[in-house]
Tab-separated table of C-alpha atoms and ligand atoms in Angstrom:
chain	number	residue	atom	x	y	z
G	1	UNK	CA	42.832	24.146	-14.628
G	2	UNK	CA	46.181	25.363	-16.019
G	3	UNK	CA	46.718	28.716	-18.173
G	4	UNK	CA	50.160	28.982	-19.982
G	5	UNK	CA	52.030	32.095	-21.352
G	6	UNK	CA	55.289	32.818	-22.891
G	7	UNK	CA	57.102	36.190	-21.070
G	8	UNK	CA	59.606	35.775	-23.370
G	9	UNK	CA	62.075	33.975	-22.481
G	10	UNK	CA	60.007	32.765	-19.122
G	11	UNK	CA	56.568	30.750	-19.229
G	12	UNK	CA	54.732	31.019	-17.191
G	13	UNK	CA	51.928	28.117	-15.900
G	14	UNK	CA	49.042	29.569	-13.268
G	15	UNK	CA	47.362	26.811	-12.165
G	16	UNK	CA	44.250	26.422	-9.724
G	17	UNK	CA	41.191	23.953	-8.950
G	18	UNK	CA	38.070	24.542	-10.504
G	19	UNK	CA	35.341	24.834	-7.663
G	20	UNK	CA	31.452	25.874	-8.907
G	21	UNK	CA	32.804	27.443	-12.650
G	22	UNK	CA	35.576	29.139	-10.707
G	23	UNK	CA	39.166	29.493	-9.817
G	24	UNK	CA	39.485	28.897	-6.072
G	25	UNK	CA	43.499	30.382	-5.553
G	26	UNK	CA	45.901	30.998	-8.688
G	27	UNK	CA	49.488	29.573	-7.942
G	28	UNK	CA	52.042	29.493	-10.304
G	29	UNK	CA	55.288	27.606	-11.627
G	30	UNK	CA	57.759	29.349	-14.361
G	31	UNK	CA	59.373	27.004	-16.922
G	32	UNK	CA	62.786	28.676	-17.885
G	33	UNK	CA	65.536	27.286	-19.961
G	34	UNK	CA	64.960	24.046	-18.500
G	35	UNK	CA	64.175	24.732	-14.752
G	36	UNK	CA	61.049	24.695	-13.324
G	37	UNK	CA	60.345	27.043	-10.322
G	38	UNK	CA	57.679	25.650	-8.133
G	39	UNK	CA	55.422	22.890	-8.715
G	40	UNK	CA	51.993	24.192	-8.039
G	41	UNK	CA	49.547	22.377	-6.055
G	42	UNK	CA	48.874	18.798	-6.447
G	43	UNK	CA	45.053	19.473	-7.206
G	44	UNK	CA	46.471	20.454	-10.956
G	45	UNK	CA	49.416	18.229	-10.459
G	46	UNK	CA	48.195	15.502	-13.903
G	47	UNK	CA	47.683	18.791	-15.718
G	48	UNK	CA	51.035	20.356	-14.709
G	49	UNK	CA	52.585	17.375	-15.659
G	50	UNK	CA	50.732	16.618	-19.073
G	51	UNK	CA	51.826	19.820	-20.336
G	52	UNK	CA	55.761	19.732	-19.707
G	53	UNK	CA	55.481	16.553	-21.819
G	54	UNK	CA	56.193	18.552	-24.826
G	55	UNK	CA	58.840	20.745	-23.249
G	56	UNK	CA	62.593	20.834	-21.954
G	57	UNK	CA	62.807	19.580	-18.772
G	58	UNK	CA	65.736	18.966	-16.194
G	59	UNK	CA	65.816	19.938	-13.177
G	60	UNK	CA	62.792	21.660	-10.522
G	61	UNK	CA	63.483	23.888	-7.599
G	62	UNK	CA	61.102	24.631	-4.686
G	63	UNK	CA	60.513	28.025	-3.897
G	64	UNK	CA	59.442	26.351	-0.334
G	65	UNK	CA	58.048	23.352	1.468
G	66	UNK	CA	53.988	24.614	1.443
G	67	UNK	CA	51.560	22.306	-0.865
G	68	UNK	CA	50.920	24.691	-3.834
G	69	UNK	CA	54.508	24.937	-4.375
G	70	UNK	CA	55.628	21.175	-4.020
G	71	UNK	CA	52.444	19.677	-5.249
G	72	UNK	CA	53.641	17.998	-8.347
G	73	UNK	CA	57.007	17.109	-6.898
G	74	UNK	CA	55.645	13.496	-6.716
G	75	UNK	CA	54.433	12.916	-10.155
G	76	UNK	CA	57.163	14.564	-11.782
G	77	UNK	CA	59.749	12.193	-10.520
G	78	UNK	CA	57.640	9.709	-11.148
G	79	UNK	CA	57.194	10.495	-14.936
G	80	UNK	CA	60.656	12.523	-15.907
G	81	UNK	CA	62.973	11.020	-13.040
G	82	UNK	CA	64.140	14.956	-13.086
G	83	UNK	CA	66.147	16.019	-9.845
G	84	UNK	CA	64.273	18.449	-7.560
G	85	UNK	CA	65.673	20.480	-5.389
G	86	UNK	CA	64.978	22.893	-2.456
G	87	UNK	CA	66.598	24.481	0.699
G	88	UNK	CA	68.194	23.178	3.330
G	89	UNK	CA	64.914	23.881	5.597
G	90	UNK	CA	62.602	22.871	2.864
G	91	UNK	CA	63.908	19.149	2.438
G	92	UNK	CA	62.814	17.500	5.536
G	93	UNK	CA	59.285	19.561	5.352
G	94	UNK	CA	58.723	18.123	1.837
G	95	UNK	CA	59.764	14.623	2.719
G	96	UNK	CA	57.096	14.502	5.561
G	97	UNK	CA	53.414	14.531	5.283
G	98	UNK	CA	51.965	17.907	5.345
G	99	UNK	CA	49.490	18.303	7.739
G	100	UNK	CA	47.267	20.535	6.472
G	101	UNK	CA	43.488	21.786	7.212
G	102	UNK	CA	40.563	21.029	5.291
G	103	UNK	CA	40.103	24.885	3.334
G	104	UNK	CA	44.003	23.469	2.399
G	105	UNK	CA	42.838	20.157	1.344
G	106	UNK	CA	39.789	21.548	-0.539
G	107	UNK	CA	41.816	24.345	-2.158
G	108	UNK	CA	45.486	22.626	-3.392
G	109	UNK	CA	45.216	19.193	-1.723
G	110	UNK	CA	47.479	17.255	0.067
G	111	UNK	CA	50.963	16.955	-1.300
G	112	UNK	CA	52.452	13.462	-2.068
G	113	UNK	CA	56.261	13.500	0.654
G	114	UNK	CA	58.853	13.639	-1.389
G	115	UNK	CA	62.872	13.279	-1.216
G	116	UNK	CA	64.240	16.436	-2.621
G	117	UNK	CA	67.880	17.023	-3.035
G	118	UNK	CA	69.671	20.400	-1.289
G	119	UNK	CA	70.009	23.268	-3.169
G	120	UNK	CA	73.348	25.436	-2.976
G	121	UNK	CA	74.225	28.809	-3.722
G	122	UNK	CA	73.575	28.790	-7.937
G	123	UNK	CA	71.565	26.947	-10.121
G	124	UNK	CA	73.221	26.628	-13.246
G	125	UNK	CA	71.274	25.697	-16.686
G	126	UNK	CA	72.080	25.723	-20.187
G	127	UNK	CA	72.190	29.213	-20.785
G	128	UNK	CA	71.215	31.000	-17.201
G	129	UNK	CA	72.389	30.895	-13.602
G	130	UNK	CA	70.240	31.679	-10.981
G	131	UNK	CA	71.663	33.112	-7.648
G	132	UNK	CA	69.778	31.274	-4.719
G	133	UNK	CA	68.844	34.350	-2.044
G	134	UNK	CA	67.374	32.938	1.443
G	135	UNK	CA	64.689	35.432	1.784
G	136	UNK	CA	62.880	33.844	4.916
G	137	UNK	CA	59.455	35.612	5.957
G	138	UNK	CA	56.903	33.876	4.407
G	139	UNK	CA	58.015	31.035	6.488
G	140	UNK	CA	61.487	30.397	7.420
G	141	UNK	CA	62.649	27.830	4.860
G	142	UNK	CA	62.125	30.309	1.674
G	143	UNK	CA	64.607	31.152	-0.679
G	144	UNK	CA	64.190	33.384	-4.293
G	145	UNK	CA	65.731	32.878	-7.402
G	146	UNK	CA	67.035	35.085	-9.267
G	147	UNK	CA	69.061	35.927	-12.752
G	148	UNK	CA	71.542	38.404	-12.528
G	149	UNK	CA	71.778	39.060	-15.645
G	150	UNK	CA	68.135	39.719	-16.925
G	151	UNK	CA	67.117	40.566	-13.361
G	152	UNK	CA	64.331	37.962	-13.383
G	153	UNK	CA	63.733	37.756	-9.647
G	154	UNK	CA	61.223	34.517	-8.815
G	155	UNK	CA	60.111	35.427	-5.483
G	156	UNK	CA	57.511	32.416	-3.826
G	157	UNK	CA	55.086	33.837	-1.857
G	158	UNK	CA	57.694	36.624	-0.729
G	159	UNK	CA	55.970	39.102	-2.302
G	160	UNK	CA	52.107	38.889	-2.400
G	161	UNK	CA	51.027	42.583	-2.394
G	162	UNK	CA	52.513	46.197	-1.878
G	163	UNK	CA	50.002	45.978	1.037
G	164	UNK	CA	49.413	42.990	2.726
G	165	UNK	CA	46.291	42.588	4.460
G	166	UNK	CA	46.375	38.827	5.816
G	167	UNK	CA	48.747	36.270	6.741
G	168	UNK	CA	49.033	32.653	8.429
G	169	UNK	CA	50.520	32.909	11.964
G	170	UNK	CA	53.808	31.384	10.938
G	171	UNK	CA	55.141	34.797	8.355
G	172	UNK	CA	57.162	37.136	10.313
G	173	UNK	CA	56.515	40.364	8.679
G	174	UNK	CA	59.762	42.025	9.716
G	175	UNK	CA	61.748	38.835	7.908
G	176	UNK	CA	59.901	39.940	5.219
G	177	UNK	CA	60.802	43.229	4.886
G	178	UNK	CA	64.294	42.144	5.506
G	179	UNK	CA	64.054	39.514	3.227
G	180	UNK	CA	63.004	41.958	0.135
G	181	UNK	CA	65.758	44.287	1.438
G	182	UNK	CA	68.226	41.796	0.374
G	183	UNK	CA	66.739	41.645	-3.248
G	184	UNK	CA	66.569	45.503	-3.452
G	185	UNK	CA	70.220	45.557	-2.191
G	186	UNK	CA	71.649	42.972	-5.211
G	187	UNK	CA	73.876	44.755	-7.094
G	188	UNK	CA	71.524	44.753	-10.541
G	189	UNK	CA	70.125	47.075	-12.682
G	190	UNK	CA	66.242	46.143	-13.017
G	191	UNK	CA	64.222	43.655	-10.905
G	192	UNK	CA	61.392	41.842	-12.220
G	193	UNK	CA	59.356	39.896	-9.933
G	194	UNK	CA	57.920	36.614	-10.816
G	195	UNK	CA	55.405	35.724	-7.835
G	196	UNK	CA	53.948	32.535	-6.704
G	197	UNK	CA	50.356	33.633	-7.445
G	198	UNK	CA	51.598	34.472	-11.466
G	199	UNK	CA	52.037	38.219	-10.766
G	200	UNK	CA	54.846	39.996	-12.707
G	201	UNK	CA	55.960	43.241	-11.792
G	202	UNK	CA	58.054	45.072	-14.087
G	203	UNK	CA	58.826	47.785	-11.513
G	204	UNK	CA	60.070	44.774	-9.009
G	205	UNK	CA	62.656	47.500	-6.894
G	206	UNK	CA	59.891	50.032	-6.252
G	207	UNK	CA	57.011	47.382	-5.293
G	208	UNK	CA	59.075	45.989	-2.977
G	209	UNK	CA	60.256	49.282	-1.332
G	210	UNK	CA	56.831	50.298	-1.302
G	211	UNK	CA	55.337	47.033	0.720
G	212	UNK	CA	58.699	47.386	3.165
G	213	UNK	CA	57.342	51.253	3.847
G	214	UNK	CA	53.728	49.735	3.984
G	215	UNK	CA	55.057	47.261	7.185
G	216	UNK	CA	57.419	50.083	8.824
G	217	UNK	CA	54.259	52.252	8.981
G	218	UNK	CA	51.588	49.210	10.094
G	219	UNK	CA	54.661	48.513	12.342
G	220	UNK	CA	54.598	52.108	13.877
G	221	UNK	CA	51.109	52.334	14.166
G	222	UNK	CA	50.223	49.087	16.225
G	223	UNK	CA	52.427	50.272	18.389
G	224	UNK	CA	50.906	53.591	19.123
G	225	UNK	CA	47.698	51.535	19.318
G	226	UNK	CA	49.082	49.108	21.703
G	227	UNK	CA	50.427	51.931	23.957
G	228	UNK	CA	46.296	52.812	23.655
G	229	UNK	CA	45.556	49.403	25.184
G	230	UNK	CA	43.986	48.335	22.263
G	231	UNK	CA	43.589	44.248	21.758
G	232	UNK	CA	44.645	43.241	18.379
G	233	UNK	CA	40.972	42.385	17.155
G	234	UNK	CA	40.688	46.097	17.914
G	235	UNK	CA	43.624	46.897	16.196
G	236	UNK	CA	42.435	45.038	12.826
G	237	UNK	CA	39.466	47.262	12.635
G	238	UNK	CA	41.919	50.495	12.965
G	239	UNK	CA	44.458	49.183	10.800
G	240	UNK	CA	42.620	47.279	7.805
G	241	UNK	CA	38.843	48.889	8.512
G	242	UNK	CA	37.517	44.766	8.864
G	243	UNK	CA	39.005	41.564	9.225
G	244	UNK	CA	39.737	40.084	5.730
G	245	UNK	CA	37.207	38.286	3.795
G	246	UNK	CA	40.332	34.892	4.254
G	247	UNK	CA	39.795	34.681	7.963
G	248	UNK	CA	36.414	33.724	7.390
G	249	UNK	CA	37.166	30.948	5.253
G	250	UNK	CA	40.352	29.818	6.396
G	251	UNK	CA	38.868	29.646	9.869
G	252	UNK	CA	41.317	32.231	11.169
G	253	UNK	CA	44.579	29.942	9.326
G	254	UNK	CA	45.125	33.773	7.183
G	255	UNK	CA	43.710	36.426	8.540
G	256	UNK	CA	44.663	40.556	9.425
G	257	UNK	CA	44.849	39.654	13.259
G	258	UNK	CA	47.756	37.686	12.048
G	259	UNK	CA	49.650	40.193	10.432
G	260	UNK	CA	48.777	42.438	13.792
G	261	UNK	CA	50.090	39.708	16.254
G	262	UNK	CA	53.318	39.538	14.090
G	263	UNK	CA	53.731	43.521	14.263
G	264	UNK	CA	53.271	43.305	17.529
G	265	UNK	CA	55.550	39.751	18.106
G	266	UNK	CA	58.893	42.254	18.919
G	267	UNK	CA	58.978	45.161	21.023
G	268	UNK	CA	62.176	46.323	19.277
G	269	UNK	CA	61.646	46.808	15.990
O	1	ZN	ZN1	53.540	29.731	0.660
């Protein structure tokens, strides 16, 4: 199913599949001025499509290459011939089939490859432009949007939570926290986040600065609980009181230990 709302100038499309009278994961794409950030999953990809038949459409970015971002990539060509565009690292991820697990399947489905063109440093549409930040973490090929101007800041799966409690094994949560540095650090006034699960946070400096402090201190204490000897399932319980609820049915893909091994993954920081 799709939900659609107008944030002014922004709307904004959550989309997710249905499973027993429920919602299984909200994603989200924002129609702006023409552009289309992310393409939600391809589960919802007919529906996603349907509904920009009645609006202004010329152009899609990628926020990155996972399947409930590129999802109706496929159909959207298809049906508009609209350019769509993502990084550098995204391209050749999106043009090759995904291979993905069956909780991935069963939740956003598996994405149709498609050729996407390369993405440089602006975005320009009728009456915006929209700065392209790399702001690797989530996975390495991730890059933000964002509008100087009205300090609309579209932000992928950059930013889930001020806490994050569960990751896949690829996110490097000290890219992360580097990565949201770089947003805090763009010489705007206000920063409103636009996430990739339909979140928007007014307050997008001080969410951000609160998740980096959240990692700095997981950071410093998996360390003291390494010096401890303490194995990382140990360290889950310490840290996050139980392994998340994800882990279970991801089969381990997200899950705390994650987030633990990836404190852990550098002995410098
Ligand atoms: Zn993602």
């Amino acid at each position: 199913m799709i939900e659609v709302d107008h944030l002014g100038e922004v709307t904004r499309v959550k989309m997710g599949r249905e499973y027993q009278g429920r919602v299984l994961y909200w994603t989200a794409a924002y129609l702006v001025d023409g552009l289309l950030i992310d393409t939600g999953c391809p589960h919802t990809s007919e529906e996603l499509t349907r509904f920009l038949e009645g609006w202004h459409l010329d152009l899609a970015v990628n926020t990155h290459h996972h399947e409930d971002h590129v999802g109706a990539n496929h159909l959207l060509q298809q049906r508009f011939q609209i350019p769509i565009m993502a990084s550098m690292e995204s391209a050749p991820l999106i043009a090759q089939p995904a291979e993905l697990r069956p909780y991935q399947e069963l939740v956003w489905g598996c994405p149709v490859p498609t050729k996407v063109g390369i993405l440089l440093h602006q975005v320009e549409t009728e009456s915006h432009r929209f700065e392209v930040v790399e702001t690797p973490g989530h996975c390495a090929d991730h890059v933000s949007l964002v509008e100087v101007t009205k300090g609309w800041c579209f932000t992928g799966d950059l930013f889930i939570s001020r806490e994050p409690k569960a990751m896949r094994p690829e996110e490097e949560v000290y890219d992360i926290a580097r990565s949201m540095t770089k947003l805090i650090e763009l010489p705007i006034g206000k920063l409103i986040l636009f996430t990739g699960l339909g979140n928007v946070v007014e307050d997008g400096r001080a969410a951000l600065e609160s998740c980096i402090d959240h990692i700095h201190s997981l950071s410093r204490e998996a360390k003291a609980l390494e010096g401890q000897g303490l194995s990382p399932d140990a360290m889950v319980n310490r840290l996050f009181g139980r392994e998340s609820v994800l882990a279970e049915l991801t089969d381990g893909h997200i899950s705390s230990e994650n987030v633990v091994r990836a404190l852990l993954r550098y002995k410098d920081k």
